[in-house]
Short mmCIF file of C-alpha atoms and ligand atoms in Angstrom, two decimals:
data_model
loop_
_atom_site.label_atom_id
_atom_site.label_comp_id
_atom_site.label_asym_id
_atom_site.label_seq_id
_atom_site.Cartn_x
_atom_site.Cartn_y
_atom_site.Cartn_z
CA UNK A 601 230.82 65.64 124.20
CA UNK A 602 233.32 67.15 126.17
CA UNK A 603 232.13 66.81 129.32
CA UNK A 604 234.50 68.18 131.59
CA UNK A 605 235.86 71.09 129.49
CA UNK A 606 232.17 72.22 129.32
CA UNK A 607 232.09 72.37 132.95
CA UNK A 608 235.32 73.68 133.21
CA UNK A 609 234.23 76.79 131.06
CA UNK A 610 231.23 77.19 132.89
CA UNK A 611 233.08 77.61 135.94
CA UNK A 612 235.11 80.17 134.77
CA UNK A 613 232.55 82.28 133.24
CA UNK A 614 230.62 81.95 136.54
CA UNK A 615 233.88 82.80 138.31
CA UNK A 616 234.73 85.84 136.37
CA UNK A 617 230.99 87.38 136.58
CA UNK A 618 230.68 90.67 138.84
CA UNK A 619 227.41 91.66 138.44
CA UNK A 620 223.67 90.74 138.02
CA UNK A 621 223.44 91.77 135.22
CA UNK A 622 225.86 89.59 133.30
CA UNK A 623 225.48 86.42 135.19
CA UNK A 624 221.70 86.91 133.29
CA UNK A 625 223.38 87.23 130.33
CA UNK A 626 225.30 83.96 131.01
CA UNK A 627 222.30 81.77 131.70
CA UNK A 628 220.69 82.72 128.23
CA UNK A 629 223.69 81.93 126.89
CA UNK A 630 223.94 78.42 128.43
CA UNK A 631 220.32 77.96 128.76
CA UNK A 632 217.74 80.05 126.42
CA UNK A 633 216.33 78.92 123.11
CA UNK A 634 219.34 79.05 121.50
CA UNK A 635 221.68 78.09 124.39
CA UNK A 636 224.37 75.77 124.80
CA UNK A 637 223.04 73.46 126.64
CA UNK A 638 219.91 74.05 125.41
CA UNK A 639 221.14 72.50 121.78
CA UNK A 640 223.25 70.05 123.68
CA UNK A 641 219.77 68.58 125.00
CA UNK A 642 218.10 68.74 121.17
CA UNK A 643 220.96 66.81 120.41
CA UNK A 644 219.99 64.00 122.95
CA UNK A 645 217.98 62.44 119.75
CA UNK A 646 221.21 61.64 117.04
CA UNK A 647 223.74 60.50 119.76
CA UNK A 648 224.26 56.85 119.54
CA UNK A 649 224.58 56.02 123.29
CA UNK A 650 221.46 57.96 124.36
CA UNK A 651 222.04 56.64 128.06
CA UNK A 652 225.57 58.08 128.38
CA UNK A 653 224.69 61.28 126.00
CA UNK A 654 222.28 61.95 129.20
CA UNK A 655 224.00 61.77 131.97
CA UNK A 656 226.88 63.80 130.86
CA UNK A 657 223.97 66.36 129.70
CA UNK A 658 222.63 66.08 133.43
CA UNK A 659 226.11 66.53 134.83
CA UNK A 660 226.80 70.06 132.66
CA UNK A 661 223.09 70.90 133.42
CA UNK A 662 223.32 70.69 137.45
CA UNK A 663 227.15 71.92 137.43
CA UNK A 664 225.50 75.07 135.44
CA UNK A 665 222.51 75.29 138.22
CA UNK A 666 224.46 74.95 140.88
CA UNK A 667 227.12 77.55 140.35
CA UNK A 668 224.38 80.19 138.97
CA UNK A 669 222.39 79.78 142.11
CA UNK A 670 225.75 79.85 144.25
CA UNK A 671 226.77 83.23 141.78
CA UNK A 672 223.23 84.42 142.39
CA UNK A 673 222.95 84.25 146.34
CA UNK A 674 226.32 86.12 146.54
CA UNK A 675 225.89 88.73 144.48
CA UNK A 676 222.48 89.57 145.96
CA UNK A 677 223.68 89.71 148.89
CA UNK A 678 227.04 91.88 148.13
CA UNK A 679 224.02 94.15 146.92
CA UNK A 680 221.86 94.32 149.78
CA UNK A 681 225.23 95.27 151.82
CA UNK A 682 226.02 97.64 149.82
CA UNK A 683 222.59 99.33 149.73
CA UNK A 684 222.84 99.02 153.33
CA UNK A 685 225.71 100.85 153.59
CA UNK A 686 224.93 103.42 151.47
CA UNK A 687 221.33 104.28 153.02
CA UNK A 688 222.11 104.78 156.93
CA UNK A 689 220.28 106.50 158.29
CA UNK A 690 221.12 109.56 160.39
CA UNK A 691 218.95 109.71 163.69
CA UNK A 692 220.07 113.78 164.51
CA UNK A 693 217.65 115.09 160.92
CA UNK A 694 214.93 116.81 161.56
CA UNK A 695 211.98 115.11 161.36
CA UNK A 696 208.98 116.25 158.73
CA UNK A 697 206.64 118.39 160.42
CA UNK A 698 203.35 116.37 161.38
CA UNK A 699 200.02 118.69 160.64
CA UNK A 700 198.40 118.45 163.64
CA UNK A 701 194.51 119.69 164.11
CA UNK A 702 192.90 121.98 166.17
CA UNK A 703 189.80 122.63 168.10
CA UNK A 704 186.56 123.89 165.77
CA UNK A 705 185.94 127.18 166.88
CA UNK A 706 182.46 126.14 167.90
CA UNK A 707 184.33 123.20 170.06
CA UNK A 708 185.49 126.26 171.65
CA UNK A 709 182.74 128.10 172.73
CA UNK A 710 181.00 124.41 173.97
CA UNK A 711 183.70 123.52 176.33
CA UNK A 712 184.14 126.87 177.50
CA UNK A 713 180.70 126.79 178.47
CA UNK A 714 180.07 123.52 179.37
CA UNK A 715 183.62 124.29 181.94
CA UNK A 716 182.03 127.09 183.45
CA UNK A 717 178.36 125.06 183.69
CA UNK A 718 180.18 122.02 185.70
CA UNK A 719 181.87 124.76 187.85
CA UNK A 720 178.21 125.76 189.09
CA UNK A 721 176.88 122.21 189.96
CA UNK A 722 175.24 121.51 186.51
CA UNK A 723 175.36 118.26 184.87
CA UNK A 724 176.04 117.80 181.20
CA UNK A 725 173.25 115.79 178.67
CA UNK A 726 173.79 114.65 175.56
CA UNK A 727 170.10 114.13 173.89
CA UNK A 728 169.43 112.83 170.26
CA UNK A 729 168.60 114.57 167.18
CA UNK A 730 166.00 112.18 165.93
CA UNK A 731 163.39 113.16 168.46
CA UNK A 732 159.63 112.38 168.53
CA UNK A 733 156.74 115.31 168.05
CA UNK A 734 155.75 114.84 171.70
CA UNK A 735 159.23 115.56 173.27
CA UNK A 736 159.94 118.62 170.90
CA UNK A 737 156.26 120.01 171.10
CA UNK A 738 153.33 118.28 173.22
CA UNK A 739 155.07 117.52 176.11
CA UNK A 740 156.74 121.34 176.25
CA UNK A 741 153.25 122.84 175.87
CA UNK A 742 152.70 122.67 172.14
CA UNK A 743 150.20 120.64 171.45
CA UNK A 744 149.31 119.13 167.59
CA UNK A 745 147.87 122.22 165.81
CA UNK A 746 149.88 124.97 168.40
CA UNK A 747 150.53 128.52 166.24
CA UNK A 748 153.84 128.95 168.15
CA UNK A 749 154.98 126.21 166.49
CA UNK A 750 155.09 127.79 163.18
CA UNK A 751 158.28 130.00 164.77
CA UNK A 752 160.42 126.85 164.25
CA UNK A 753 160.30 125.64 160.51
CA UNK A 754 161.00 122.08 160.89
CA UNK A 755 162.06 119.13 159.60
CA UNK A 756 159.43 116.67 159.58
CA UNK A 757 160.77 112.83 158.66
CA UNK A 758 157.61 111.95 157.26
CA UNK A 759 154.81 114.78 157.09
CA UNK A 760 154.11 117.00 159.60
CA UNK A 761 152.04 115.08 161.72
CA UNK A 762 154.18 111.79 161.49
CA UNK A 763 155.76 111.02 164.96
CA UNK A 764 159.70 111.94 164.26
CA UNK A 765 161.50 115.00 163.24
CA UNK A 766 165.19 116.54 163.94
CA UNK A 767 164.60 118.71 166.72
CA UNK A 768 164.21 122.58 166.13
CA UNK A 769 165.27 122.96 169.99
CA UNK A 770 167.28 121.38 172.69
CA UNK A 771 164.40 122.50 175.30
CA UNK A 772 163.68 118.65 173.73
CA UNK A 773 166.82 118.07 176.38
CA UNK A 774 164.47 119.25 179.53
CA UNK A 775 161.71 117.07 178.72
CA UNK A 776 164.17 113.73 178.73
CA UNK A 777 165.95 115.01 182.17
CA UNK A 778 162.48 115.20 183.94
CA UNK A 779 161.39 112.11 182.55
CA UNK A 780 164.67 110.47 183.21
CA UNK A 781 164.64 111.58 187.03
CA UNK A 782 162.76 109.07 188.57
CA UNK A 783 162.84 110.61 191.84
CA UNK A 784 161.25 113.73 190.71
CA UNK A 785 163.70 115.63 192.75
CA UNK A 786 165.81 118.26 191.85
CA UNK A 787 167.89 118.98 188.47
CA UNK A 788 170.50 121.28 187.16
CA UNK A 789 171.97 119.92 184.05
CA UNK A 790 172.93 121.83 180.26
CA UNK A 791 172.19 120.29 176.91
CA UNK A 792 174.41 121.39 174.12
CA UNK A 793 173.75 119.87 170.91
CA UNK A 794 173.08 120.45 166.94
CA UNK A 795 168.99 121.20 166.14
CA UNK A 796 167.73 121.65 162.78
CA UNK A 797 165.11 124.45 161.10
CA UNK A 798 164.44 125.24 157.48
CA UNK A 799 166.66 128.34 157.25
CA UNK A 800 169.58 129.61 155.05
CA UNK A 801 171.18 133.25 155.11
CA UNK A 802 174.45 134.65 156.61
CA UNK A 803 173.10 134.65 159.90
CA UNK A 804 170.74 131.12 159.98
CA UNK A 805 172.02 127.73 158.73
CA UNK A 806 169.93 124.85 158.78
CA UNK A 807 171.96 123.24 161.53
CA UNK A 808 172.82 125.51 164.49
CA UNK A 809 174.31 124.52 167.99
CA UNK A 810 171.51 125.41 171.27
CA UNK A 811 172.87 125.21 174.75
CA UNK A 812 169.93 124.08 176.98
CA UNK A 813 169.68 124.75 180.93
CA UNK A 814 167.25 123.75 183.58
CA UNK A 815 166.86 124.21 186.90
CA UNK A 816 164.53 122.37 188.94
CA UNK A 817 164.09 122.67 192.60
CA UNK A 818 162.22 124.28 195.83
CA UNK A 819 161.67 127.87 195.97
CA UNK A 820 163.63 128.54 192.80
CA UNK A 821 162.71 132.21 191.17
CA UNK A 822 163.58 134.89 188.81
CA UNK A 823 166.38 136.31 190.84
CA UNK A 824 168.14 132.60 190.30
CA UNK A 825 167.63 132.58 186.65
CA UNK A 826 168.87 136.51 186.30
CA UNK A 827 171.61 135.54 188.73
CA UNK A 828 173.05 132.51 186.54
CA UNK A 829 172.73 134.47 183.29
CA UNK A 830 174.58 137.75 184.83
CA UNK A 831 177.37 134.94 185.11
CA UNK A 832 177.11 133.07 182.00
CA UNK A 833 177.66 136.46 179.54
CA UNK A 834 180.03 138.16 181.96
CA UNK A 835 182.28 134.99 181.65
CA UNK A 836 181.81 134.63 178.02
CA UNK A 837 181.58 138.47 176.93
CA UNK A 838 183.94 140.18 179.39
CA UNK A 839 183.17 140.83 182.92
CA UNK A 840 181.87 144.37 182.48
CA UNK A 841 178.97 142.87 180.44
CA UNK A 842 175.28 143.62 182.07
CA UNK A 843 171.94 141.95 180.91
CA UNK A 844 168.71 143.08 180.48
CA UNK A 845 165.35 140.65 180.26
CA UNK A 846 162.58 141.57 178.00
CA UNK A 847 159.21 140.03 178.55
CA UNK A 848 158.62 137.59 175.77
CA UNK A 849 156.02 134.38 175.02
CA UNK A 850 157.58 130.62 175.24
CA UNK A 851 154.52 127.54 175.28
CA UNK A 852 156.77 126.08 178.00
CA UNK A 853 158.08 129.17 179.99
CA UNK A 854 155.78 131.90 181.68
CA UNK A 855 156.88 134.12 182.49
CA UNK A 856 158.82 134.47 179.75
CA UNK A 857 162.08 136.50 178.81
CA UNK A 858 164.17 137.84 175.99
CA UNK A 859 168.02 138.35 177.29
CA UNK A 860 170.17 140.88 175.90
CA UNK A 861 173.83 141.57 176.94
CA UNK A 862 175.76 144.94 176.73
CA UNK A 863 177.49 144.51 173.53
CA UNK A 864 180.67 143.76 173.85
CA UNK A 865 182.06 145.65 170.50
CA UNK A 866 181.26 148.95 172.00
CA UNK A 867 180.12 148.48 175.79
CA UNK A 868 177.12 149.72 175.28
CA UNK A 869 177.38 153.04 173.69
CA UNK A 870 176.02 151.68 170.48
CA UNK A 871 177.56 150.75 166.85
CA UNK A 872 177.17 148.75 163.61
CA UNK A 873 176.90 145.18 165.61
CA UNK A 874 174.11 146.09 167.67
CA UNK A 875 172.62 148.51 165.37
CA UNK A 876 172.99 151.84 167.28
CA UNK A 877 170.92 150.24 170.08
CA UNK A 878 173.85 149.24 172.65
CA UNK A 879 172.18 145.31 173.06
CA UNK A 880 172.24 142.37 171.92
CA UNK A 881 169.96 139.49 172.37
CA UNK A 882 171.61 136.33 173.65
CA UNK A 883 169.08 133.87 174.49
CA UNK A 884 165.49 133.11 175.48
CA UNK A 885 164.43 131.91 179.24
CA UNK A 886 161.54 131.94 181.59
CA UNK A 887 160.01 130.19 184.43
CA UNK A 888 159.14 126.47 183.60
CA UNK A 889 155.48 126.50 182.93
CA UNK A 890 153.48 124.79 185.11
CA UNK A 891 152.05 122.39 182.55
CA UNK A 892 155.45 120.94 181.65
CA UNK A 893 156.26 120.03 185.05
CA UNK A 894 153.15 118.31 185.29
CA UNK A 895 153.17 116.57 181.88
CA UNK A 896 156.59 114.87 182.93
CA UNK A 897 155.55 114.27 186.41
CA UNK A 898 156.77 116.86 188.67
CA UNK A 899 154.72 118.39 190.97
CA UNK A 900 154.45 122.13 190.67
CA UNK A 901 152.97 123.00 193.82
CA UNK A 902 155.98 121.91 195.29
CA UNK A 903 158.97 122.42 192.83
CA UNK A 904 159.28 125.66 190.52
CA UNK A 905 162.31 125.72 188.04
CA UNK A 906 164.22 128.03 185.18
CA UNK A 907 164.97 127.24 181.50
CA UNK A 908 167.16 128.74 179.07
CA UNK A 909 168.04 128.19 175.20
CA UNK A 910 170.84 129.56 173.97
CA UNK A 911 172.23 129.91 170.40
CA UNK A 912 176.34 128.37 170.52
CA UNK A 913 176.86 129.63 166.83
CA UNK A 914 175.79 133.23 167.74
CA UNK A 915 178.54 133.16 170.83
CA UNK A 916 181.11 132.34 168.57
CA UNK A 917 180.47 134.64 165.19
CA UNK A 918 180.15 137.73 168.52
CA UNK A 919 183.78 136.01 169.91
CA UNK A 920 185.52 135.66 166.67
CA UNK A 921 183.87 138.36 164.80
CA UNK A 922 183.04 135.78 162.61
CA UNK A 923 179.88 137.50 160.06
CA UNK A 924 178.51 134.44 158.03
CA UNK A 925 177.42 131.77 160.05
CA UNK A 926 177.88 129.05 157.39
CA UNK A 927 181.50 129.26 157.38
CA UNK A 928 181.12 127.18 160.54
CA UNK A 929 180.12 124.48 158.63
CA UNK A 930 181.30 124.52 155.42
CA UNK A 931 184.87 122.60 156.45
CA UNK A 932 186.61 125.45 154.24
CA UNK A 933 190.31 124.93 155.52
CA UNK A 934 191.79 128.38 154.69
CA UNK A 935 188.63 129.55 157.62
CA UNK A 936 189.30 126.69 160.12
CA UNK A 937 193.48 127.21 160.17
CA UNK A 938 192.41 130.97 161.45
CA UNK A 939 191.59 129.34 164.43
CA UNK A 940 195.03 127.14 164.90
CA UNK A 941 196.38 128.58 168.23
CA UNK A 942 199.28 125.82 169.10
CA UNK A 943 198.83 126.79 172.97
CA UNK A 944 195.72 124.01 173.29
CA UNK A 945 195.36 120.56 175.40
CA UNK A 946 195.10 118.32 172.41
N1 LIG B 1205 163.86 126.72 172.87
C1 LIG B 1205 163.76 128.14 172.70
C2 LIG B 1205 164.17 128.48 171.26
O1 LIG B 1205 164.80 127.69 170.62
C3 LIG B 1205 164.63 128.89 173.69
C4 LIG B 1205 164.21 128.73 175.11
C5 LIG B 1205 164.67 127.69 175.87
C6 LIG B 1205 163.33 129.64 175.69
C7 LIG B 1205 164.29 127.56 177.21
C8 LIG B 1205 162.94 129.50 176.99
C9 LIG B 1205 163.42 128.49 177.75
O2 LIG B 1205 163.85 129.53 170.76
#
């Protein structure tokens, strides 16, 4: 075996290679099935000096390895330069444009009121949705069995007289603030949050947004209530808005009212929104019924308050002239990106 020329050969070959590509070539050609060295080594068995016959094998072998690995290295490496070199990258493009969100149209209409709420002293609670019988009924003058609670067609988790349901109002929300307030002194606080009924047209959805307020303190009356609501719907449907309260029946308010604002489309002269009539009804409020007070352990001989429930989702369909209420929920993209305004605090 000719040792040495062998080697010699390899080297060149090695030597001469310029690319990946054929130094693979070379190593099936020295070492695959059918390779040189590869027969060199089946050979091992007729040579007469089997000692000798292997080392000079070993010696072409590692002279082989070597020089392919050396071959290898540099050539992946003139590679990686040269991709290098090819792919800078130049800082001064223009980035892609990043989609950024916005605010729900119904996120809105809650900060905007919850903004204007703070601004007058109230505090903001955040109730759950899961809510027992006796916080969304008994304990706001509804007892097991009440008529008035057929007005709200809710969801019972169980049956209907099974402790837990998703609450049909956020008045739920003045319950938890008396009963919270161990002081039993006075409150002013709004609860905004989702309640649920068993309704489904363009104007109802089964999940709606309530804003609840109430005001608890000494010598409190109807001129306060009328007072805050003037503000609330001038600030939210333009400043020449008036109100007008209707008597109406609440279990937990008495009296009771009905609120309707100027509308806003036509100022009152009367069109298609409020059906010729020149109103529309925002929200329901009263006096806080004796009995509640009582039943979450205020005093009413000494303390008199206001409530009010107000529907969010109606604010916004009158603000964005929005006419099916379900498109506020239905996460329809082509709806929500009518709302992108780019001049928000994100
Ligand atoms: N909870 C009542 C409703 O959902 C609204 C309301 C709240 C009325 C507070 C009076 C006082 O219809």
């Amino acid at each position: 075996m000719q040792t040495e020329k062998l080697c010699k050969e390899i080297k060149e070959k090695i030597e001469n290679v310029t690319n990946l590509k054929s130094l693979n070539d070379l190593k099936i050609e020295y070492t695959g099935k059918k390779g040189i060295i590869t027969e060199l080594q089946n050979g091992i068995k007729d040579a007469t000096d089997k000692k000798e016959y292997g080392i000079m094998l070993n010696t072409i072998r590692k002279t082989f390895n070597e020089l392919f690995e050396e071959k290898l290295n540099k050539l992946n490496e003139e590679e990686l330069n040269k991709k290098l070199e090819s792919e800078k990258i130049d800082v001064t493009l223009p980035s892609k444009k990043i989609r950024v969100g916005s605010k729900h149209p119904m996120t809105r209409t809650l900060e905007e009121l919850e903004d204007l709420f703070v601004s007058m002293g109230f505090d903001v609670y955040d109730g759950p949705e899961i809510e027992s019988d006796e916080n969304c009924f008994q304990k706001l003058n509804l007892p097991l069995g009440h008529p008035a609670r057929d007005a709200q067609d809710t969801f019972y988790l169980e049956n209907e007289y099974e402790k837990y349901l998703l609450r049909s109002q956020t008045s739920t929300g003045q319950v938890r603030v008396m009963e919270a307030n161990k002081e039993k002194g006075p409150i002013r606080v709004v609860c905004p949050g989702k309640v649920y009924r068993r309704d489904d047209d363009a104007t109802h959805s089964h999940q709606f947004m309530q804003m609840e307020g109430l005001v608890i303190d000494e010598n409190i009356s109807m001129a306060d209530l009328k007072g805050t609501l003037e503000t609330f719907c001038k600030k939210l449907l333009g400043e020449k808005t008036d109100v007008r309260f209707r008597p109406s029946f609440f279990p937990f308010t008495e009296p009771s009212v009905e609120v309707d604002a100027t509308c806003f489309k036509c100022g009152g002269k009367g069109c298609s929104l409020c059906k010729g009539t020149g109103w529309i009804e925002v929200l329901g409020a009263g006096m806080v019924h004796p009995n509640v007070l009582k039943m979450s352990g205020y005093d009413p001989e000494k303390y008199q308050g206001f409530a009010f429930g107000t529907g969010l989702d109606r604010f916004t369909m009158f603000k964005y002239g929005i006419t099916d209420i379900r498109t506020l929920y239905g996460n329809d993209m082509r709806f929500l990106n009518q709302f992108t305004r780019g001049d928000e605090d994100r």
